[in-house]
Tab-separated table of C-alpha atoms and ligand atoms in Angstrom:
chain	number	residue	atom	x	y	z
F	1	MET	CA	11.559	7.549	-28.152
F	2	ILE	CA	12.590	4.070	-27.028
F	3	GLY	CA	11.472	5.103	-23.495
F	4	LEU	CA	7.930	6.020	-24.594
F	5	GLN	CA	7.525	2.912	-26.657
F	6	GLN	CA	8.903	0.868	-23.618
F	7	LEU	CA	6.330	2.731	-21.453
F	8	GLU	CA	3.362	2.150	-23.576
F	9	SER	CA	4.139	-1.777	-23.662
F	10	ALA	CA	4.522	-1.989	-19.952
F	11	ARG	CA	1.344	-0.003	-19.646
F	12	GLN	CA	-0.600	-2.619	-21.717
F	13	GLN	CA	1.006	-5.348	-19.590
F	14	ALA	CA	0.083	-3.627	-16.454
F	15	LEU	CA	-3.677	-3.420	-17.758
F	16	SER	CA	-3.587	-7.139	-18.587
F	17	LEU	CA	-2.152	-7.909	-15.159
F	18	GLU	CA	-4.880	-5.556	-13.359
F	19	GLN	CA	-7.639	-7.479	-15.481
F	20	ALA	CA	-6.241	-10.852	-14.554
F	21	ILE	CA	-6.470	-9.724	-10.908
F	22	ASN	CA	-9.972	-8.486	-10.975
F	23	GLN	CA	-10.969	-11.875	-12.565
F	24	VAL	CA	-9.912	-13.908	-9.511
F	25	VAL	CA	-10.502	-11.211	-6.812
F	26	ILE	CA	-13.937	-9.853	-7.114
F	27	GLY	CA	-15.424	-6.637	-6.139
F	28	GLN	CA	-12.174	-5.011	-5.027
F	29	GLU	CA	-11.515	-3.057	-8.171
F	30	GLU	CA	-10.463	0.130	-6.366
F	31	ALA	CA	-8.073	-1.409	-4.273
F	32	VAL	CA	-6.400	-3.462	-7.000
F	33	ARG	CA	-6.040	-0.283	-8.756
F	34	LEU	CA	-4.313	1.522	-5.949
F	35	ILE	CA	-2.074	-1.641	-5.539
F	36	MET	CA	-1.213	-1.283	-9.129
F	37	VAL	CA	-0.172	2.287	-8.680
F	38	ALA	CA	1.898	1.422	-5.591
F	39	LEU	CA	3.877	-1.280	-7.303
F	40	HIS	CA	4.460	0.921	-10.261
F	41	ALA	CA	5.419	3.756	-8.062
F	42	ARG	CA	7.585	1.335	-5.922
F	43	GLY	CA	5.833	2.485	-2.771
F	44	HIS	CA	4.862	0.171	0.434
F	45	VAL	CA	1.387	0.046	1.502
F	46	LEU	CA	-0.620	-0.214	4.794
F	47	LEU	CA	-3.872	-2.164	4.472
F	48	GLU	CA	-6.757	-1.350	6.732
F	49	GLY	CA	-9.608	-3.709	6.692
F	50	GLY	CA	-11.668	-6.449	8.456
F	51	VAL	CA	-10.570	-10.091	8.739
F	52	GLY	CA	-10.943	-12.557	5.875
F	53	VAL	CA	-11.894	-9.861	3.223
F	54	GLY	CA	-9.409	-11.415	0.778
F	55	LYS	CA	-6.279	-9.356	1.452
F	56	THR	CA	-3.953	-12.508	1.343
F	57	THR	CA	-5.707	-13.557	-1.806
F	58	ILE	CA	-5.248	-10.249	-3.497
F	59	LEU	CA	-1.412	-10.082	-2.575
F	60	ARG	CA	-0.758	-13.827	-3.333
F	61	ALA	CA	-2.459	-13.013	-6.957
F	62	PHE	CA	-0.090	-10.126	-7.361
F	63	SER	CA	2.801	-11.915	-6.453
F	64	ARG	CA	1.873	-14.836	-9.086
F	65	ALA	CA	1.105	-12.483	-11.754
F	66	LEU	CA	4.375	-10.619	-11.121
F	67	GLY	CA	6.428	-13.883	-11.231
F	68	GLY	CA	8.188	-13.138	-8.009
F	69	ALA	CA	8.088	-14.788	-4.459
F	70	PHE	CA	5.571	-13.928	-1.891
F	71	GLY	CA	6.833	-13.705	1.755
F	72	ARG	CA	4.560	-13.312	4.753
F	73	ILE	CA	4.661	-13.043	8.613
F	74	GLU	CA	2.039	-12.727	11.371
F	75	GLY	CA	2.622	-10.118	14.022
F	76	SER	CA	2.274	-11.135	17.543
F	77	VAL	CA	3.502	-9.754	20.832
F	78	ASP	CA	6.110	-12.318	21.283
F	79	LEU	CA	7.456	-11.879	17.826
F	80	MET	CA	11.170	-10.845	18.059
F	81	PRO	CA	13.227	-8.927	15.447
F	82	ASN	CA	15.323	-12.093	14.914
F	83	ASP	CA	12.124	-14.180	13.920
F	84	LEU	CA	12.057	-12.271	10.585
F	85	LEU	CA	15.634	-13.314	9.811
F	86	TYR	CA	16.032	-16.862	11.146
F	87	SER	CA	14.354	-19.933	12.854
F	88	ALA	CA	16.438	-22.178	15.056
F	89	TRP	CA	15.450	-25.689	15.750
F	90	VAL	CA	16.609	-29.179	16.543
F	91	ASP	CA	16.394	-32.015	13.963
F	92	ALA	CA	15.756	-35.734	14.618
F	93	ASP	CA	19.607	-36.407	15.328
F	94	GLY	CA	19.720	-33.759	17.948
F	95	LYS	CA	21.711	-31.348	15.778
F	96	PRO	CA	20.863	-27.600	15.682
F	97	VAL	CA	19.584	-26.466	12.428
F	98	ILE	CA	18.987	-22.795	11.316
F	99	ASP	CA	16.579	-21.877	8.628
F	100	PRO	CA	16.266	-18.508	6.930
F	101	GLY	CA	13.491	-16.668	8.301
F	102	PRO	CA	10.542	-15.077	6.168
F	103	LEU	CA	12.165	-11.838	5.383
F	104	ILE	CA	15.248	-13.216	3.822
F	105	ALA	CA	13.914	-16.683	2.756
F	106	HIS	CA	13.442	-15.630	-1.125
F	107	GLY	CA	16.131	-13.194	-1.210
F	108	GLU	CA	16.150	-11.169	-4.377
F	109	GLU	CA	13.280	-12.829	-5.725
F	110	THR	CA	10.972	-11.255	-3.226
F	111	ALA	CA	8.271	-9.278	-5.044
F	112	VAL	CA	5.536	-8.844	-2.211
F	113	PHE	CA	6.232	-9.170	1.507
F	114	PHE	CA	2.968	-9.222	3.705
F	115	PHE	CA	3.195	-8.388	7.358
F	116	ASN	CA	-0.063	-9.304	8.786
F	117	GLU	CA	-1.250	-7.656	11.771
F	118	ILE	CA	1.675	-5.216	12.214
F	119	ASN	CA	0.346	-3.525	15.213
F	120	ARG	CA	0.520	-6.473	17.125
F	121	ALA	CA	4.204	-6.741	16.711
F	122	ARG	CA	6.606	-4.892	19.160
F	123	PRO	CA	8.168	-1.555	18.039
F	124	GLN	CA	11.840	-3.346	17.680
F	125	VAL	CA	10.006	-5.754	15.091
F	126	GLN	CA	8.254	-2.791	13.383
F	127	SER	CA	11.816	-0.870	13.091
F	128	LEU	CA	13.521	-3.673	11.620
F	129	LEU	CA	10.762	-4.040	8.960
F	130	LEU	CA	10.936	-0.200	8.233
F	131	ARG	CA	14.736	-0.266	7.780
F	132	ALA	CA	14.337	-3.296	5.332
F	133	MET	CA	11.674	-1.247	3.431
F	134	ALA	CA	13.653	1.826	3.233
F	135	GLU	CA	17.091	0.082	2.351
F	136	ARG	CA	15.452	-2.826	0.733
F	137	SER	CA	18.189	-5.035	2.434
F	138	VAL	CA	18.851	-6.471	5.756
F	139	GLU	CA	21.991	-7.977	7.534
F	140	ALA	CA	21.804	-11.601	8.673
F	141	PHE	CA	24.308	-14.242	9.160
F	142	GLY	CA	27.209	-11.825	8.673
F	143	LYS	CA	26.081	-10.852	5.332
F	144	GLU	CA	24.030	-8.300	3.440
F	145	TYR	CA	20.586	-9.560	1.953
F	146	LEU	CA	19.130	-7.518	-0.809
F	147	PHE	CA	15.545	-7.319	-1.927
F	148	PRO	CA	15.712	-4.801	-4.625
F	149	HIS	CA	12.201	-5.688	-5.988
F	150	MET	CA	10.180	-6.052	-2.748
F	151	VAL	CA	7.147	-3.894	-1.801
F	152	VAL	CA	5.790	-4.575	1.659
F	153	PHE	CA	2.201	-4.400	2.570
F	154	ALA	CA	1.563	-4.171	6.358
F	155	ASP	CA	-2.163	-4.908	7.627
F	156	ARG	CA	-3.266	-3.167	10.881
F	157	ASN	CA	-6.075	-5.205	12.685
F	158	ALA	CA	-8.666	-2.322	12.923
F	159	VAL	CA	-11.095	-4.446	14.858
F	160	GLU	CA	-9.067	-5.658	17.830
F	161	LYS	CA	-6.900	-3.121	19.675
F	162	GLU	CA	-6.030	-5.082	22.727
F	163	GLU	CA	-2.336	-5.658	23.024
F	164	THR	CA	-1.440	-3.868	20.070
F	165	PHE	CA	1.468	-1.372	19.387
F	166	GLU	CA	0.254	1.500	16.963
F	167	LEU	CA	2.668	2.529	14.385
F	168	SER	CA	4.085	6.003	15.136
F	169	ALA	CA	3.514	9.033	12.768
F	170	ALA	CA	7.162	8.488	11.477
F	171	ALA	CA	6.518	4.838	10.757
F	172	ARG	CA	3.288	5.401	9.036
F	173	ASP	CA	4.807	8.053	6.907
F	174	ARG	CA	7.023	5.567	5.289
F	175	PHE	CA	4.196	4.006	3.563
F	176	LEU	CA	3.063	5.497	0.267
F	177	PHE	CA	-0.675	4.660	0.772
F	178	GLU	CA	-3.117	3.404	3.264
F	179	ILE	CA	-5.610	1.244	1.414
F	180	SER	CA	-8.920	0.300	2.760
F	181	ILE	CA	-10.244	-3.202	1.885
F	182	SER	CA	-13.790	-4.272	2.743
F	183	ARG	CA	-16.400	-6.577	1.793
F	184	PRO	CA	-17.618	-6.153	-1.816
F	185	ARG	CA	-20.606	-3.864	-2.032
F	186	ASP	CA	-22.523	-5.684	-4.892
F	187	ASP	CA	-24.906	-8.394	-3.500
F	188	ALA	CA	-24.349	-10.725	-6.425
F	189	GLN	CA	-20.751	-10.482	-5.841
F	190	ARG	CA	-21.085	-11.080	-2.050
F	191	ARG	CA	-23.256	-14.234	-2.967
F	192	LYS	CA	-20.650	-15.701	-5.377
F	193	LEU	CA	-17.886	-15.314	-2.743
F	194	ILE	CA	-20.213	-17.273	-0.079
F	195	PHE	CA	-21.769	-19.839	-2.259
F	196	ASP	CA	-19.424	-20.562	-5.304
F	197	PRO	CA	-16.781	-22.976	-4.224
F	198	ALA	CA	-14.301	-21.607	-6.763
F	199	PHE	CA	-13.622	-18.818	-4.167
F	200	HIS	CA	-13.374	-21.102	-1.158
F	201	ASP	CA	-9.968	-22.540	-2.160
F	202	VAL	CA	-7.442	-20.002	-2.534
F	203	ASN	CA	-4.792	-22.094	-4.113
F	204	GLN	CA	-7.155	-23.374	-6.728
F	205	LEU	CA	-8.436	-19.997	-7.320
F	206	LEU	CA	-4.777	-18.679	-7.854
F	207	GLU	CA	-4.262	-21.246	-10.614
F	208	ASN	CA	-6.435	-19.297	-12.795
F	209	ILE	CA	-3.925	-16.462	-12.844
F	210	GLU	CA	-1.269	-16.827	-15.732
F	211	PRO	CA	2.146	-16.635	-13.995
F	212	ALA	CA	4.682	-13.739	-14.602
F	213	LEU	CA	2.324	-11.685	-16.759
F	214	VAL	CA	4.620	-8.856	-15.814
F	215	ASP	CA	8.056	-9.178	-14.765
F	216	TYR	CA	8.605	-8.072	-11.276
F	217	LYS	CA	12.233	-7.263	-12.005
F	218	ALA	CA	11.198	-4.647	-14.585
F	219	LEU	CA	9.087	-2.501	-12.326
F	220	ASN	CA	12.025	-0.260	-10.880
F	221	GLU	CA	13.074	0.737	-14.427
F	222	VAL	CA	9.398	1.413	-15.469
F	223	ASP	CA	8.912	3.621	-12.547
F	224	ARG	CA	12.149	5.517	-13.351
F	225	LEU	CA	10.964	6.109	-16.868
F	226	ILE	CA	7.342	7.028	-15.613
F	227	GLN	CA	8.698	9.690	-13.236
F	228	LYS	CA	11.158	11.046	-15.867
F	229	SER	CA	8.544	11.209	-18.805
F	230	ILE	CA	5.252	12.252	-17.372
F	231	TYR	CA	4.770	15.920	-17.211
F	232	VAL	CA	3.663	18.061	-14.301
F	233	SER	CA	2.414	21.517	-15.203
F	234	THR	CA	2.875	24.681	-13.084
F	235	GLU	CA	-0.869	24.744	-12.513
F	236	ILE	CA	-0.915	21.290	-10.998
F	237	GLU	CA	2.294	22.150	-9.037
F	238	ASN	CA	0.631	25.094	-7.606
F	239	TYR	CA	-2.535	23.078	-6.766
F	240	VAL	CA	-0.595	20.310	-4.962
F	241	VAL	CA	1.113	23.008	-3.124
F	242	LYS	CA	-2.023	24.528	-1.921
F	243	LEU	CA	-3.558	21.144	-1.064
F	244	TRP	CA	-0.442	20.546	1.004
F	245	ASP	CA	-0.715	23.902	2.878
F	246	ALA	CA	-4.517	23.253	3.444
F	247	SER	CA	-3.697	19.898	5.085
F	248	TRP	CA	-1.745	21.835	7.745
F	249	GLN	CA	-3.896	24.883	8.069
F	250	PRO	CA	-7.355	24.092	6.638
F	251	HIS	CA	-9.090	26.905	8.362
F	252	GLN	CA	-6.823	29.324	6.586
F	253	TYR	CA	-8.221	28.009	3.300
F	254	GLY	CA	-11.810	28.160	4.479
F	255	ILE	CA	-12.451	24.529	4.989
F	256	GLU	CA	-15.581	23.739	7.095
F	257	MET	CA	-16.781	20.326	8.260
F	258	ALA	CA	-20.009	19.446	10.133
F	259	ASP	CA	-19.551	18.717	13.906
F	260	ILE	CA	-15.905	19.733	13.703
F	261	PHE	CA	-14.169	22.853	15.003
F	262	ILE	CA	-11.802	23.159	12.138
F	263	GLU	CA	-9.016	25.268	13.646
F	264	ASP	CA	-8.502	22.451	16.267
F	265	LEU	CA	-8.627	19.399	13.867
F	266	VAL	CA	-5.076	19.150	12.517
F	267	VAL	CA	-1.847	18.874	14.630
F	268	ALA	CA	0.458	18.186	11.619
F	269	GLY	CA	-0.264	17.912	8.004
F	270	ALA	CA	1.119	15.701	5.426
F	271	SER	CA	4.863	15.606	5.227
F	272	VAL	CA	7.315	16.550	2.472
F	273	ARG	CA	7.817	12.791	1.732
F	274	GLY	CA	3.965	12.279	1.698
F	275	MET	CA	3.534	15.030	-0.907
F	276	SER	CA	6.347	13.959	-3.173
F	277	ALA	CA	5.029	10.303	-2.845
F	278	MET	CA	1.603	11.649	-3.963
F	279	VAL	CA	3.222	13.341	-6.849
F	280	ARG	CA	5.030	10.194	-7.868
F	281	ALA	CA	1.811	8.113	-7.443
F	282	ALA	CA	-0.519	10.491	-9.544
F	283	LYS	CA	2.250	10.322	-12.359
F	284	VAL	CA	1.486	6.677	-12.349
F	285	CYS	CA	-2.253	7.130	-12.547
F	286	ALA	CA	-1.694	9.598	-15.649
F	287	TRP	CA	0.338	6.746	-17.277
F	288	LEU	CA	-1.965	3.889	-16.385
F	289	ALA	CA	-4.687	6.257	-18.356
F	290	GLY	CA	-2.297	6.680	-21.324
F	291	ARG	CA	-1.487	10.349	-20.779
F	292	GLU	CA	1.858	12.094	-20.728
F	293	HIS	CA	0.794	14.668	-18.181
F	294	VAL	CA	-0.929	14.816	-14.823
F	295	LEU	CA	-4.335	16.042	-14.659
F	296	PRO	CA	-6.300	16.933	-11.133
F	297	ASP	CA	-8.201	13.669	-11.654
F	298	ASP	CA	-4.728	11.809	-11.226
F	299	ILE	CA	-4.220	13.932	-8.124
F	300	HIS	CA	-7.862	13.154	-6.620
F	301	ALA	CA	-7.193	9.321	-7.207
F	302	VAL	CA	-4.361	9.137	-4.745
F	303	LEU	CA	-5.295	12.271	-2.442
F	304	LEU	CA	-7.120	9.928	0.364
F	305	PRO	CA	-4.775	7.028	0.456
F	306	THR	CA	-1.602	9.316	0.585
F	307	MET	CA	-3.164	11.476	3.228
F	308	THR	CA	-5.299	9.209	5.329
F	309	HIS	CA	-2.528	7.764	7.632
F	310	ARG	CA	-0.290	10.935	7.450
F	311	VAL	CA	-2.460	13.848	8.655
F	312	PHE	CA	-2.223	13.865	12.588
F	313	LEU	CA	-5.233	14.742	14.301
F	314	THR	CA	-5.736	16.112	17.711
F	315	PRO	CA	-6.744	13.513	20.308
F	316	VAL	CA	-10.495	14.339	20.224
F	317	TYR	CA	-10.582	13.552	16.795
F	318	GLU	CA	-8.208	10.614	16.367
F	319	SER	CA	-10.750	7.971	17.549
F	320	ARG	CA	-13.126	9.151	14.490
F	321	ARG	CA	-10.078	9.150	11.866
F	322	GLU	CA	-11.817	6.683	9.715
F	323	GLN	CA	-14.884	8.777	9.326
F	324	ILE	CA	-13.038	12.116	9.362
F	325	MET	CA	-10.183	11.568	6.871
F	326	PRO	CA	-12.501	10.832	3.885
F	327	GLU	CA	-14.712	13.829	4.734
F	328	PHE	CA	-11.449	15.904	5.372
F	329	VAL	CA	-10.065	15.036	1.951
F	330	THR	CA	-13.283	15.608	0.112
F	331	ALA	CA	-13.533	19.155	1.929
F	332	LEU	CA	-10.077	19.914	0.480
F	333	ARG	CA	-11.206	18.932	-2.951
F	334	ASP	CA	-14.292	20.934	-2.967
F	335	LYS	CA	-12.806	24.135	-1.372
F	336	ILE	CA	-9.192	24.377	-3.298
F	337	ALA	CA	-9.947	25.607	-6.812
F	338	THR	CA	-9.237	22.875	-9.445
F	339	PRO	CA	-6.800	24.260	-12.148
A	1	LIG	N1	-12.948	-10.557	-2.980
A	1	LIG	C1	-12.635	-11.684	-2.915
A	1	LIG	N2	-12.395	-12.257	-4.242
A	1	LIG	C2	-12.034	-13.618	-4.130
A	1	LIG	N3	-11.983	-14.398	-3.044
A	1	LIG	C3	-12.186	-13.810	-1.839
A	1	LIG	C4	-12.578	-12.516	-1.664
A	1	LIG	N4	-12.689	-12.168	-0.485
A	1	LIG	C5	-12.654	-13.157	0.323
A	1	LIG	N5	-12.304	-14.403	-0.528
A	1	LIG	C6	-12.057	-15.610	-0.100
A	1	LIG	O1	-12.198	-15.666	1.207
A	1	LIG	C7	-11.096	-16.343	2.003
A	1	LIG	C8	-10.503	-15.551	2.960
A	1	LIG	O2	-9.556	-14.575	2.308
A	1	LIG	P1	-8.178	-14.250	2.638
A	1	LIG	O3	-7.398	-15.346	3.381
A	1	LIG	O4	-7.341	-13.778	1.484
A	1	LIG	O5	-8.601	-13.021	3.593
A	1	LIG	P2	-7.638	-12.027	4.665
A	1	LIG	O6	-8.302	-10.646	4.499
A	1	LIG	O7	-6.061	-12.088	4.311
A	1	LIG	O8	-7.767	-12.634	6.195
A	1	LIG	P3	-7.096	-12.624	7.282
A	1	LIG	O9	-7.621	-11.116	7.924
A	1	LIG	O10	-7.490	-13.612	8.236
A	1	LIG	O11	-5.662	-12.689	7.124
A	1	LIG	C9	-10.244	-17.082	0.845
A	1	LIG	O12	-10.827	-18.307	0.718
A	1	LIG	C10	-10.542	-16.276	-0.323
A	1	LIG	O13	-10.521	-16.752	-1.550
């Protein structure tokens, strides 16, 4: 009973947080909802989108509304793993000084860590980040730094592909979602972003968000309660298992797509980790909607962001992934009977 009351008050807080974010970040309601789900399912996120579309603004807005610290680093070819942990320099008296790097600078207070342009960083740097994501800790200066509340957001520059190190399939699998962020579609919102000076200064814009609307330190416990309390019926289980099989062998489920030889499309479907992450996220969707059980709508809300970076396509289709994956997920939804 206490659990249910706690969940309902956490839900009200979560909805106020979402509303506050959508007031300063405009035209990104879908991305904001998925980030809300990821934060409450405690999953890390890949961001896909152009330059200057408001990614940093969204993430800083979330950190402020969660009352935690925001860490950030830019990926580049010459970035070394140690650059995440410390920076060394010589002060005015010629004495060497060592400062903590961006990953450990805020320690346990880190709520959001943003790795911009992760595909510009070398695999050694990516590995360090993946370890920190999985263990929510790193070793530096001979001791262990813990970030029990950290959620990592990593952006892949989708436009420029020169000098990039694409994340391996195993690395991509560690991210709960890949969320696409693009320019708002609505004309009035686009004009507002360009002509209204309120959107030109991020620091000032973020002042409009009440700090610590939700306590970032409570999110791990809220997730535990959600995962324990939200019910998944046998029908939904069967549906999820069919979707999973169809992501591996779409032709066996009668999936058809225009201009695609479906038997050749997929090398590997979603992983076990991917499917369990999808169910965790669907439970958070059900909770946000005020339900105690998962409906097909909850699965549909998270199907694309959990599958899009996980399904491994054959090389001929890989270059069209961005166009193919939404169509593939729609075809799965249309073909597999919904309970
Ligand atoms: N949807 C939006 N709502 C509010 N402000 C926005 C939005 N989109 C862009 N902006 C404004 O545009 C500017 C650039 O945004 P921001 O730095 O967050 O983009 P970014 O995607 O992180 O950029 P980069 O790819 O260069 O890191 C900021 O002044 C920000 O306030």
